């Protein structure tokens, strides 16, 4: 699956789509592949505060559990509640229907510190070798 | 890192390879739950070449092995297999093994993680007996076919067997001929399914692997270590390093049946084991049902109110049952009626004791075969 160019990325394999003062967050296809099978996701409640580089939830597979790391700081204004009962959305549509939370950013400038698609692709290339 | 003779077969099948106790092994080929269900519903093929295979022969062989293992070999007839433990002088578990009695030798299968400790342990305790220990791990390939369709898949590829393929009882071994080579077929496994563990010359193993998948024609798939683990947890089978360690003794692990305190030859740990047996275990290995979607994993504490009453040793999301299950040690007085909790990364989730195994097609037979 090609990396969408319009998104920004974290070294911990989250993606961000910026819509004005809002950031929509999910995890990349690479992250889903690494987890392989998904068994459980825990997301914050609406109105929860999240902090850049801090844990905002977790995702679990048969073999392992991974923290979800917030790419930006702010308040959760929407949660993709469909995921809890249909984790396949994350696998089948990681950059669209598999979105996890929508964050109202306190500091939109934080986005500038995130990786571009090219930089993230470079990281993936080096991890695979 | 060492690789098995089936390494190329794994790559060809698209396996994700990992370091397993120093061996480069397939963790999965597709997805763990999918591979798990293939074994439960049809059949799966496993590479077990990383395990240790030791053959003892000579006039003093039986007494030598007797002096090290906890089971009583004098009760094992030709063609039978027996689960056993090797303990240290304090009764701590060094390894769990399977012993097969062949016409002229005793054939032992030991864990990959303990290959480097068990062989020297035997050599150290040879005591001048007239016997030989041959390490067959390199020259013999070991693979396993497990699951309801195993006979149908194997039959077309087996040229000769000592007994009828579908009739050998659980925990037995017989001679066979496969691809023109001498082989051994044992009705043992680590999945809770019926099947065979197969020993044949290593050079024939890659071709045999391919032929099984080819003639199996969709009824069988290669299975990685990930599903091997979820299958054995459902089957309530302990894993060395999780349920069994040098700090656990056979009685608390529910493996008292493998310790024969009255046997013709004294064995390492006998005195300590007799004492531990008389005292009775302080904790017990149990099954747990977890009332959450979160998986309880190795090392997580188990509570019955306060303070902690135990610890999780293995946990999985069970593909067969559809909820997370675990094994762990709890205080011996813990009851099925107790409302237990497991601390999963700071969140307490509800748990309940469940009888082991969670799922098995072989266990009722195993109970008396063992």
Short mmCIF file of C-alpha atoms in Angstrom, two decimals:
data_model
loop_
_atom_site.label_atom_id
_atom_site.label_comp_id
_atom_site.label_asym_id
_atom_site.label_seq_id
_atom_site.Cartn_x
_atom_site.Cartn_y
_atom_site.Cartn_z
CA UNK A 1 0.00 0.00 0.00
CA UNK A 2 1.64 3.33 -1.02
CA UNK A 3 2.09 6.02 1.64
CA UNK A 4 -0.36 8.90 1.19
CA UNK A 5 1.72 12.02 0.44
CA UNK A 6 -0.71 14.41 2.14
CA UNK A 7 -0.23 12.89 5.61
CA UNK A 8 2.46 13.46 8.24
CA UNK A 9 4.00 10.58 10.18
CA UNK A 10 5.70 9.70 13.46
CA UNK A 11 8.70 7.41 13.97
CA UNK A 12 6.33 5.20 16.01
CA UNK A 13 4.13 4.63 12.92
CA UNK A 14 1.16 6.90 13.54
CA UNK A 15 -0.16 9.14 10.76
CA UNK A 16 -1.83 12.55 10.98
CA UNK A 17 -4.20 14.24 8.59
CA UNK A 18 -4.48 17.97 9.30
CA UNK A 19 -7.87 19.62 8.75
CA UNK A 20 -7.58 23.22 9.92
CA UNK A 21 -7.08 23.18 13.69
CA UNK A 22 -7.90 19.46 13.83
CA UNK A 23 -5.64 16.46 13.50
CA UNK A 24 -7.03 13.06 12.54
CA UNK A 25 -4.80 10.22 13.74
CA UNK A 26 -4.35 6.57 12.81
CA UNK A 27 -1.57 4.00 12.39
CA UNK A 28 0.25 3.15 9.19
CA UNK A 29 -0.12 0.07 7.04
CA UNK A 30 3.42 -0.86 8.09
CA UNK A 31 2.37 -0.83 11.77
CA UNK A 32 -0.66 -2.99 10.99
CA UNK A 33 1.53 -5.47 9.09
CA UNK A 34 3.93 -5.70 12.01
CA UNK A 35 1.13 -6.35 14.48
CA UNK A 36 -0.26 -8.88 11.99
CA UNK A 37 -3.54 -9.90 13.60
CA UNK A 38 -5.45 -7.39 15.74
CA UNK A 39 -7.41 -8.46 18.80
CA UNK A 40 -8.09 -5.32 20.81
CA UNK A 41 -7.88 -1.53 20.71
CA UNK A 42 -8.21 0.93 23.57
CA UNK A 43 -8.85 4.57 22.67
CA UNK A 44 -9.35 7.61 24.88
CA UNK A 45 -12.83 8.97 25.62
CA UNK A 46 -14.16 12.06 23.90
CA UNK A 47 -12.88 15.25 25.59
CA UNK A 48 -9.77 13.48 26.91
CA UNK A 49 -6.57 15.52 26.76
CA UNK A 50 -3.66 14.06 24.84
CA UNK A 51 -0.05 15.16 24.86
CA UNK A 52 2.43 14.95 22.02
CA UNK A 53 4.74 11.91 22.37
CA UNK A 54 2.65 10.47 25.23
CA UNK A 55 0.53 7.34 25.13
CA UNK A 56 -3.10 7.88 24.15
CA UNK A 57 -4.22 4.27 23.79
CA UNK A 58 -3.07 0.77 22.95
CA UNK A 59 -3.49 -1.83 20.26
CA UNK A 60 -3.04 -5.52 20.85
CA UNK A 61 -2.33 -8.55 18.68
CA UNK A 62 -1.90 -12.23 19.55
CA UNK A 63 1.80 -11.84 20.22
CA UNK A 64 2.17 -8.29 21.45
CA UNK A 65 0.64 -5.04 22.67
CA UNK A 66 1.73 -1.62 21.40
CA UNK A 67 1.16 1.84 22.80
CA UNK A 68 -0.46 4.41 20.54
CA UNK A 69 1.57 7.62 20.74
CA UNK A 70 -0.02 11.01 20.23
CA UNK A 71 1.60 12.93 17.35
CA UNK A 72 0.23 16.26 18.63
CA UNK A 73 -1.20 17.76 21.83
CA UNK A 74 -4.82 18.71 22.28
CA UNK A 75 -8.29 17.51 23.14
CA UNK A 76 -10.03 14.49 21.64
CA UNK A 77 -13.17 15.73 19.91
CA UNK A 78 -14.15 12.53 18.13
CA UNK A 79 -13.35 8.82 18.52
CA UNK A 80 -13.82 6.16 15.86
CA UNK A 81 -16.07 3.92 17.94
CA UNK A 82 -16.66 1.58 14.98
CA UNK A 83 -13.17 0.13 15.49
CA UNK A 84 -13.93 -1.65 18.77
CA UNK A 85 -16.20 -4.15 17.04
CA UNK A 86 -14.51 -4.12 13.65
CA UNK A 87 -10.73 -4.10 13.86
CA UNK A 88 -10.62 -5.13 10.20
CA UNK A 89 -11.26 -1.48 9.34
CA UNK A 90 -7.74 -0.72 10.53
CA UNK A 91 -6.27 -3.50 8.42
CA UNK A 92 -8.37 -2.92 5.31
CA UNK A 93 -8.38 0.86 5.32
CA UNK A 94 -5.56 2.13 7.57
CA UNK A 95 -5.55 5.69 6.17
CA UNK A 96 -9.28 6.23 5.90
CA UNK A 97 -11.91 4.15 7.72
CA UNK A 98 -9.29 2.95 10.19
CA UNK A 99 -8.79 6.43 11.68
CA UNK A 100 -8.71 6.42 15.48
CA UNK A 101 -9.16 9.87 17.00
CA UNK A 102 -9.76 13.46 15.93
CA UNK A 103 -7.80 15.95 18.04
CA UNK A 104 -8.41 19.66 18.43
CA UNK A 105 -4.79 20.85 18.46
CA UNK A 106 -3.52 23.22 21.13
CA UNK A 107 -0.39 23.97 19.11
CA UNK A 108 -0.80 23.34 15.36
CA UNK A 109 2.88 24.19 14.88
CA UNK A 110 3.69 20.75 16.37
CA UNK A 111 2.74 19.27 13.01
CA UNK A 112 5.90 20.77 11.52
CA UNK A 113 8.04 18.42 13.64
CA UNK A 114 6.35 15.33 12.17
CA UNK A 115 7.85 13.30 9.33
CA UNK A 116 6.86 13.86 5.73
CA UNK A 117 5.89 10.79 3.68
CA UNK A 118 9.36 10.79 2.11
CA UNK A 119 11.17 10.92 5.43
CA UNK A 120 8.93 8.22 6.90
CA UNK A 121 9.52 6.05 3.84
CA UNK A 122 13.27 6.42 4.40
CA UNK A 123 12.83 5.22 7.96
CA UNK A 124 10.85 2.18 6.77
CA UNK A 125 13.52 1.38 4.19
CA UNK A 126 16.23 1.46 6.83
CA UNK A 127 14.17 -0.68 9.27
CA UNK A 128 13.64 -3.32 6.64
CA UNK A 129 17.38 -3.69 6.04
CA UNK B 1 22.25 -17.69 13.84
CA UNK B 2 21.64 -21.41 13.24
CA UNK B 3 18.91 -22.35 10.78
CA UNK B 4 17.12 -25.67 10.34
CA UNK B 5 17.27 -27.81 7.22
CA UNK B 6 13.83 -26.38 6.34
CA UNK B 7 14.94 -22.73 6.28
CA UNK B 8 14.55 -22.39 2.50
CA UNK B 9 11.08 -23.95 2.69
CA UNK B 10 10.04 -21.27 5.19
CA UNK B 11 11.30 -18.42 3.03
CA UNK B 12 9.55 -19.87 0.00
CA UNK B 13 6.31 -19.97 2.02
CA UNK B 14 6.70 -16.29 2.94
CA UNK B 15 7.43 -16.81 6.63
CA UNK B 16 8.26 -14.03 9.06
CA UNK B 17 11.42 -15.30 10.75
CA UNK B 18 12.43 -14.56 14.35
CA UNK B 19 15.17 -15.46 16.81
CA UNK B 20 13.84 -18.33 18.94
CA UNK B 21 16.41 -19.31 21.59
CA UNK B 22 19.17 -18.67 19.08
CA UNK B 23 17.41 -20.34 16.13
CA UNK B 24 16.07 -18.47 13.13
CA UNK B 25 12.54 -19.87 13.06
CA UNK B 26 9.19 -18.99 11.42
CA UNK B 27 6.87 -17.14 13.81
CA UNK B 28 4.07 -17.08 11.22
CA UNK B 29 3.43 -17.50 7.51
CA UNK B 30 0.04 -15.79 7.35
CA UNK B 31 -1.70 -14.79 10.58
CA UNK B 32 -1.52 -16.59 13.90
CA UNK B 33 -5.29 -17.08 14.48
CA UNK B 34 -5.72 -18.29 10.90
CA UNK B 35 -2.91 -20.85 11.26
CA UNK B 36 -4.32 -21.91 14.62
CA UNK B 37 -7.74 -22.64 13.11
CA UNK B 38 -6.19 -24.55 10.22
CA UNK B 39 -4.76 -27.02 12.74
CA UNK B 40 -8.03 -27.30 14.70
CA UNK B 41 -10.18 -27.74 11.60
CA UNK B 42 -7.91 -29.57 9.14
CA UNK B 43 -4.14 -29.97 9.61
CA UNK B 44 -0.90 -28.08 10.12
CA UNK B 45 2.76 -28.75 9.42
CA UNK B 46 5.48 -27.72 11.90
CA UNK B 47 9.27 -27.53 11.66
CA UNK B 48 10.64 -28.90 14.94
CA UNK B 49 14.23 -29.39 13.80
CA UNK B 50 15.42 -26.92 16.44
CA UNK B 51 14.52 -29.36 19.21
CA UNK B 52 17.21 -31.63 20.65
CA UNK B 53 17.20 -35.34 19.82
CA UNK B 54 19.42 -37.54 21.99
CA UNK B 55 19.83 -41.29 21.59
CA UNK B 56 21.14 -43.48 24.41
CA UNK B 57 22.39 -47.00 23.71
CA UNK B 58 24.54 -49.70 25.27
CA UNK B 59 24.07 -52.00 28.26
CA UNK B 60 24.18 -49.16 30.80
CA UNK B 61 21.91 -46.77 28.86
CA UNK B 62 18.68 -47.47 30.71
CA UNK B 63 20.19 -47.12 34.16
CA UNK B 64 21.93 -43.91 33.08
CA UNK B 65 18.73 -42.27 31.83
CA UNK B 66 16.81 -43.63 34.84
CA UNK B 67 19.26 -41.90 37.17
CA UNK B 68 18.55 -38.50 35.59
CA UNK B 69 14.83 -38.45 34.66
CA UNK B 70 11.85 -38.46 37.03
CA UNK B 71 9.71 -41.08 35.28
CA UNK B 72 10.24 -44.83 35.58
CA UNK B 73 11.58 -46.29 32.33
CA UNK B 74 11.15 -49.86 33.56
CA UNK B 75 7.43 -49.36 32.93
CA UNK B 76 7.85 -48.23 29.31
CA UNK B 77 7.53 -50.98 26.71
CA UNK B 78 9.01 -51.00 23.19
CA UNK B 79 7.22 -48.56 20.96
CA UNK B 80 5.83 -46.51 23.82
CA UNK B 81 6.49 -42.86 24.66
CA UNK B 82 6.52 -41.20 28.05
CA UNK B 83 6.48 -37.58 29.19
CA UNK B 84 9.13 -36.90 31.83
CA UNK B 85 10.99 -34.19 33.66
CA UNK B 86 14.63 -33.67 34.47
CA UNK B 87 15.08 -32.05 37.87
CA UNK B 88 17.98 -30.58 39.78
CA UNK B 89 18.90 -31.84 43.27
CA UNK B 90 16.41 -29.33 44.78
CA UNK B 91 13.53 -30.65 42.69
CA UNK B 92 13.57 -27.60 40.38
CA UNK B 93 12.74 -28.39 36.75
CA UNK B 94 15.65 -28.38 34.27
CA UNK B 95 13.61 -29.52 31.29
CA UNK B 96 10.51 -31.42 30.24
CA UNK B 97 11.14 -34.13 27.69
CA UNK B 98 9.62 -37.05 25.82
CA UNK B 99 11.27 -40.47 26.03
CA UNK B 100 10.63 -43.11 23.36
CA UNK B 101 11.73 -46.71 23.80
CA UNK B 102 13.13 -48.03 20.53
CA UNK B 103 14.24 -51.66 20.06
CA UNK B 104 17.91 -50.95 20.80
CA UNK B 105 17.95 -47.52 22.36
CA UNK B 106 16.18 -44.80 24.29
CA UNK B 107 15.36 -41.74 22.22
CA UNK B 108 14.85 -38.43 24.04
CA UNK B 109 13.46 -35.17 22.69
CA UNK B 110 14.46 -32.09 24.68
CA UNK B 111 13.54 -28.43 24.34
CA UNK B 112 15.47 -26.20 21.95
CA UNK B 113 16.00 -23.74 24.82
CA UNK B 114 17.67 -26.48 26.89
CA UNK B 115 19.75 -28.27 24.27
CA UNK B 116 22.92 -26.78 25.68
CA UNK B 117 22.19 -27.69 29.31
CA UNK B 118 20.59 -31.13 29.09
CA UNK B 119 23.28 -32.94 27.11
CA UNK B 120 26.17 -31.88 29.41
CA UNK B 121 23.91 -32.65 32.39
CA UNK B 122 23.59 -36.26 31.21
CA UNK B 123 27.30 -36.50 30.45
CA UNK B 124 28.12 -35.18 33.91
CA UNK B 125 25.98 -37.89 35.46
CA UNK B 126 27.14 -40.83 33.33
CA UNK B 127 29.07 -42.31 36.25
CA UNK B 128 31.28 -44.70 34.25
CA UNK B 129 28.34 -46.65 32.83
CA UNK B 130 28.85 -48.70 29.65
CA UNK B 131 26.64 -46.60 27.36
CA UNK B 132 26.76 -44.05 24.56
CA UNK B 133 24.95 -40.77 24.06
CA UNK B 134 24.60 -39.78 20.40
CA UNK B 135 23.24 -36.35 19.48
CA UNK B 136 20.99 -36.99 16.47
CA UNK B 137 19.74 -33.38 16.26
CA UNK B 138 21.69 -32.54 13.10
CA UNK B 139 21.35 -35.75 11.12
CA UNK B 140 17.65 -36.31 11.83
CA UNK B 141 15.02 -33.86 10.70
CA UNK B 142 11.98 -33.46 12.95
CA UNK B 143 8.66 -32.22 11.75
CA UNK B 144 5.12 -32.60 12.90
CA UNK B 145 1.72 -32.91 11.29
CA UNK B 146 -1.20 -32.20 13.61
CA UNK B 147 -4.94 -31.89 13.16
CA UNK B 148 -7.98 -34.00 12.19
CA UNK B 149 -6.88 -34.62 8.57
CA UNK B 150 -3.40 -35.87 9.42
CA UNK B 151 -3.82 -39.50 8.35
CA UNK B 152 -5.37 -38.63 5.02
CA UNK B 153 -2.53 -36.22 4.19
CA UNK B 154 0.28 -38.47 5.38
CA UNK B 155 -0.94 -41.83 4.04
CA UNK B 156 -0.09 -41.32 0.33
CA UNK B 157 3.51 -40.37 1.24
CA UNK B 158 4.31 -43.24 3.55
CA UNK B 159 5.70 -46.33 1.80
CA UNK B 160 5.61 -48.66 4.79
CA UNK B 161 4.69 -48.56 8.46
CA UNK B 162 5.15 -51.04 11.26
CA UNK B 163 1.52 -50.63 12.34
CA UNK B 164 -1.52 -49.26 10.58
CA UNK B 165 -1.12 -45.49 10.23
CA UNK B 166 -4.46 -44.50 11.71
CA UNK B 167 -4.43 -47.01 14.56
CA UNK B 168 -1.31 -46.26 16.56
CA UNK B 169 -2.53 -45.12 20.00
CA UNK B 170 -1.53 -41.76 21.50
CA UNK B 171 2.03 -41.59 22.90
CA UNK B 172 3.49 -44.42 20.81
CA UNK B 173 6.23 -44.63 18.17
CA UNK B 174 6.74 -46.89 15.15
CA UNK B 175 9.12 -47.44 12.27
CA UNK B 176 8.19 -46.28 8.79
CA UNK B 177 9.63 -45.74 5.34
CA UNK B 178 9.25 -42.32 3.73
CA UNK B 179 10.83 -41.23 0.41
CA UNK B 180 12.81 -44.49 0.48
CA UNK B 181 14.35 -43.58 3.86
CA UNK B 182 13.93 -45.06 7.31
CA UNK B 183 11.78 -42.86 9.50
CA UNK B 184 10.05 -42.87 12.87
CA UNK B 185 6.45 -41.80 13.40
CA UNK B 186 5.36 -40.86 16.92
CA UNK B 187 1.82 -40.08 18.06
CA UNK B 188 2.92 -37.18 20.19
CA UNK B 189 2.38 -33.45 19.79
CA UNK B 190 1.93 -30.06 21.39
CA UNK B 191 -1.42 -28.91 20.06
CA UNK B 192 -4.16 -30.95 21.72
CA UNK B 193 -4.82 -32.54 18.32
CA UNK B 194 -4.01 -36.01 17.07
CA UNK B 195 -1.07 -36.22 14.72
CA UNK B 196 2.46 -37.44 14.22
CA UNK B 197 5.86 -36.15 15.10
CA UNK B 198 8.09 -37.46 12.34
CA UNK B 199 11.82 -38.17 12.40
CA UNK B 200 13.63 -38.78 9.12
CA UNK B 201 17.10 -38.05 7.69
CA UNK B 202 17.65 -34.28 7.54
CA UNK B 203 18.53 -34.39 3.84
CA UNK B 204 15.07 -35.79 3.02
CA UNK B 205 13.17 -33.29 5.18
CA UNK B 206 12.87 -30.38 2.68
CA UNK B 207 11.45 -32.63 -0.05
CA UNK B 208 9.09 -34.31 2.41
CA UNK B 209 7.88 -30.91 3.64
CA UNK B 210 7.11 -29.82 0.06
CA UNK B 211 5.39 -33.11 -0.76
CA UNK B 212 3.15 -32.89 2.31
CA UNK B 213 1.97 -29.42 1.31
CA UNK B 214 1.57 -30.51 -2.31
CA UNK B 215 -0.39 -33.72 -1.74
CA UNK B 216 -2.25 -32.09 1.14
CA UNK B 217 -3.65 -29.79 -1.53
CA UNK B 218 -5.07 -27.09 0.72
CA UNK B 219 -5.95 -29.41 3.60
CA UNK B 220 -2.67 -28.57 5.31
CA UNK B 221 -0.70 -25.36 5.84
CA UNK B 222 2.67 -24.59 7.41
CA UNK B 223 2.29 -23.34 10.99
CA UNK B 224 4.68 -20.97 12.77
CA UNK B 225 5.75 -20.78 16.39
CA UNK B 226 3.06 -18.16 17.09
CA UNK B 227 0.19 -20.59 16.51
CA UNK B 228 2.20 -23.42 18.09
CA UNK B 229 2.04 -21.35 21.27
CA UNK B 230 -1.69 -20.53 21.11
CA UNK B 231 -2.46 -24.21 20.38
CA UNK B 232 -0.45 -25.49 23.34
CA UNK B 233 -1.98 -22.94 25.73
CA UNK B 234 -5.50 -24.05 24.74
CA UNK B 235 -4.32 -27.64 25.26
CA UNK B 236 -3.08 -26.67 28.74
CA UNK B 237 0.45 -27.86 27.97
CA UNK B 238 3.29 -26.20 29.87
CA UNK B 239 6.19 -24.44 28.17
CA UNK B 240 9.69 -24.45 29.57
CA UNK B 241 10.61 -20.87 30.48
CA UNK B 242 6.95 -19.97 31.19
CA UNK B 243 5.20 -22.56 33.34
CA UNK B 244 8.33 -24.58 34.01
CA UNK B 245 11.60 -23.20 35.35
CA UNK B 246 14.27 -24.17 37.83
CA UNK B 247 12.18 -22.27 40.42
CA UNK B 248 9.08 -24.42 39.87
CA UNK B 249 8.62 -27.99 41.05
CA UNK B 250 6.65 -30.76 39.32
CA UNK B 251 3.86 -30.94 41.92
CA UNK B 252 2.85 -27.29 41.76
CA UNK B 253 3.00 -27.55 37.95
CA UNK B 254 0.45 -30.40 38.08
CA UNK B 255 3.07 -32.81 36.74
CA UNK B 256 3.26 -35.14 39.74
CA UNK B 257 2.22 -37.99 37.40
CA UNK B 258 5.63 -37.69 35.71
CA UNK B 259 7.52 -38.21 38.98
CA UNK B 260 7.84 -41.83 40.08
CA UNK B 261 9.24 -41.65 43.58
CA UNK B 262 9.35 -45.46 43.82
CA UNK B 263 11.57 -46.65 41.01
CA UNK B 264 14.35 -49.23 40.74
CA UNK B 265 17.12 -46.64 40.24
CA UNK B 266 17.67 -43.57 42.44
CA UNK B 267 17.48 -40.31 40.44
CA UNK B 268 18.59 -36.71 40.73
CA UNK B 269 16.23 -34.69 42.91
CA UNK B 270 14.49 -37.77 44.35
CA UNK B 271 14.92 -36.81 48.01
CA UNK B 272 13.85 -33.22 47.49
CA UNK B 273 10.88 -34.34 45.38
CA UNK B 274 9.78 -36.84 48.03
CA UNK B 275 9.86 -34.05 50.61
CA UNK B 276 8.03 -31.58 48.34
CA UNK B 277 5.39 -34.22 47.64
CA UNK B 278 4.91 -34.92 51.34
CA UNK B 279 4.65 -31.20 52.17
CA UNK B 280 2.21 -30.63 49.32
CA UNK B 281 2.51 -27.71 46.90
CA UNK B 282 1.99 -24.14 48.17
CA UNK B 283 0.71 -22.95 44.81
CA UNK B 284 -0.87 -24.58 41.79
CA UNK B 285 -0.83 -24.13 38.05
CA UNK B 286 -4.30 -23.19 36.84
CA UNK B 287 -6.22 -22.10 33.79
CA UNK B 288 -7.83 -18.66 33.79
CA UNK B 289 -10.63 -17.19 31.77
CA UNK B 290 -10.15 -13.44 31.33
CA UNK B 291 -13.31 -11.32 31.22
CA UNK B 292 -11.92 -8.62 28.97
CA UNK B 293 -10.68 -8.22 25.44
CA UNK B 294 -7.24 -7.45 26.86
CA UNK B 295 -4.82 -10.33 26.99
CA UNK B 296 -3.26 -11.31 30.33
CA UNK B 297 0.40 -12.00 29.62
CA UNK B 298 3.42 -13.59 31.28
CA UNK B 299 4.45 -11.84 34.50
CA UNK B 300 1.16 -10.06 35.25
CA UNK B 301 -0.01 -10.37 38.88
CA UNK B 302 -3.22 -12.19 39.82
CA UNK B 303 -5.31 -10.83 42.71
CA UNK B 304 -7.99 -12.27 44.95
CA UNK B 305 -8.65 -9.03 46.77
CA UNK B 306 -5.30 -7.98 48.29
CA UNK B 307 -2.45 -8.87 48.14
CA UNK B 308 -1.52 -10.70 44.95
CA UNK B 309 -2.18 -14.48 45.02
CA UNK B 310 -0.32 -15.43 41.89
CA UNK B 311 1.23 -14.64 38.55
CA UNK B 312 0.36 -15.27 34.91
CA UNK B 313 2.80 -17.55 33.07
CA UNK B 314 1.21 -17.58 29.58
CA UNK B 315 -1.75 -15.82 28.01
CA UNK B 316 -3.36 -15.64 24.60
CA UNK B 317 -6.52 -14.50 22.86
CA UNK B 318 -7.97 -18.00 22.32
CA UNK B 319 -8.96 -18.48 18.68
CA UNK B 320 -11.07 -21.55 19.54
CA UNK B 321 -12.96 -20.02 22.48
CA UNK B 322 -13.13 -16.42 21.30
CA UNK B 323 -11.90 -14.82 24.53
CA UNK B 324 -8.54 -14.43 26.27
CA UNK B 325 -7.27 -17.31 28.38
CA UNK B 326 -4.18 -17.70 30.50
CA UNK B 327 -2.22 -20.11 32.63
CA UNK B 328 -0.60 -19.10 35.87
CA UNK B 329 0.35 -20.02 39.38
CA UNK B 330 -2.00 -19.13 42.24
CA UNK B 331 -2.07 -19.84 45.95
CA UNK B 332 -3.18 -23.45 46.53
CA UNK B 333 -6.34 -22.35 48.37
CA UNK B 334 -7.70 -20.37 45.43
CA UNK B 335 -11.17 -21.60 44.44
CA UNK B 336 -13.26 -21.59 41.26
CA UNK B 337 -15.81 -19.47 43.14
CA UNK B 338 -13.24 -16.73 43.91
CA UNK B 339 -13.58 -13.57 41.86
CA UNK B 340 -10.04 -13.02 40.70
CA UNK B 341 -8.48 -10.09 38.91
CA UNK B 342 -5.42 -9.75 36.71
CA UNK B 343 -3.53 -6.47 36.60
CA UNK B 344 -3.08 -5.76 32.91
CA UNK B 345 -0.81 -2.73 32.65
CA UNK B 346 -2.45 -0.95 35.56
CA UNK B 347 -6.04 -1.99 34.84
CA UNK B 348 -7.60 -4.77 36.87
CA UNK B 349 -9.71 -7.12 34.78
CA UNK B 350 -11.92 -9.93 36.04
CA UNK B 351 -10.75 -13.53 35.82
CA UNK B 352 -11.98 -16.95 36.88
CA UNK B 353 -10.30 -20.32 37.34
CA UNK B 354 -11.00 -22.73 34.48
CA UNK B 355 -10.09 -26.41 34.41
CA UNK B 356 -7.17 -27.32 32.15
CA UNK B 357 -7.06 -28.10 29.30
CA UNK B 358 -9.22 -25.40 27.74
CA UNK B 359 -9.44 -27.55 24.61
CA UNK B 360 -7.99 -30.94 23.74
CA UNK B 361 -8.82 -33.92 21.61
CA UNK B 362 -6.08 -36.05 23.17
CA UNK B 363 -6.01 -35.25 26.85
CA UNK B 364 -8.42 -37.97 28.07
CA UNK B 365 -6.20 -40.52 26.35
CA UNK B 366 -3.05 -38.81 27.56
CA UNK B 367 -4.15 -39.12 31.16
CA UNK B 368 -3.78 -42.86 31.09
CA UNK B 369 -1.04 -43.07 28.48
CA UNK B 370 1.03 -40.98 30.84
#
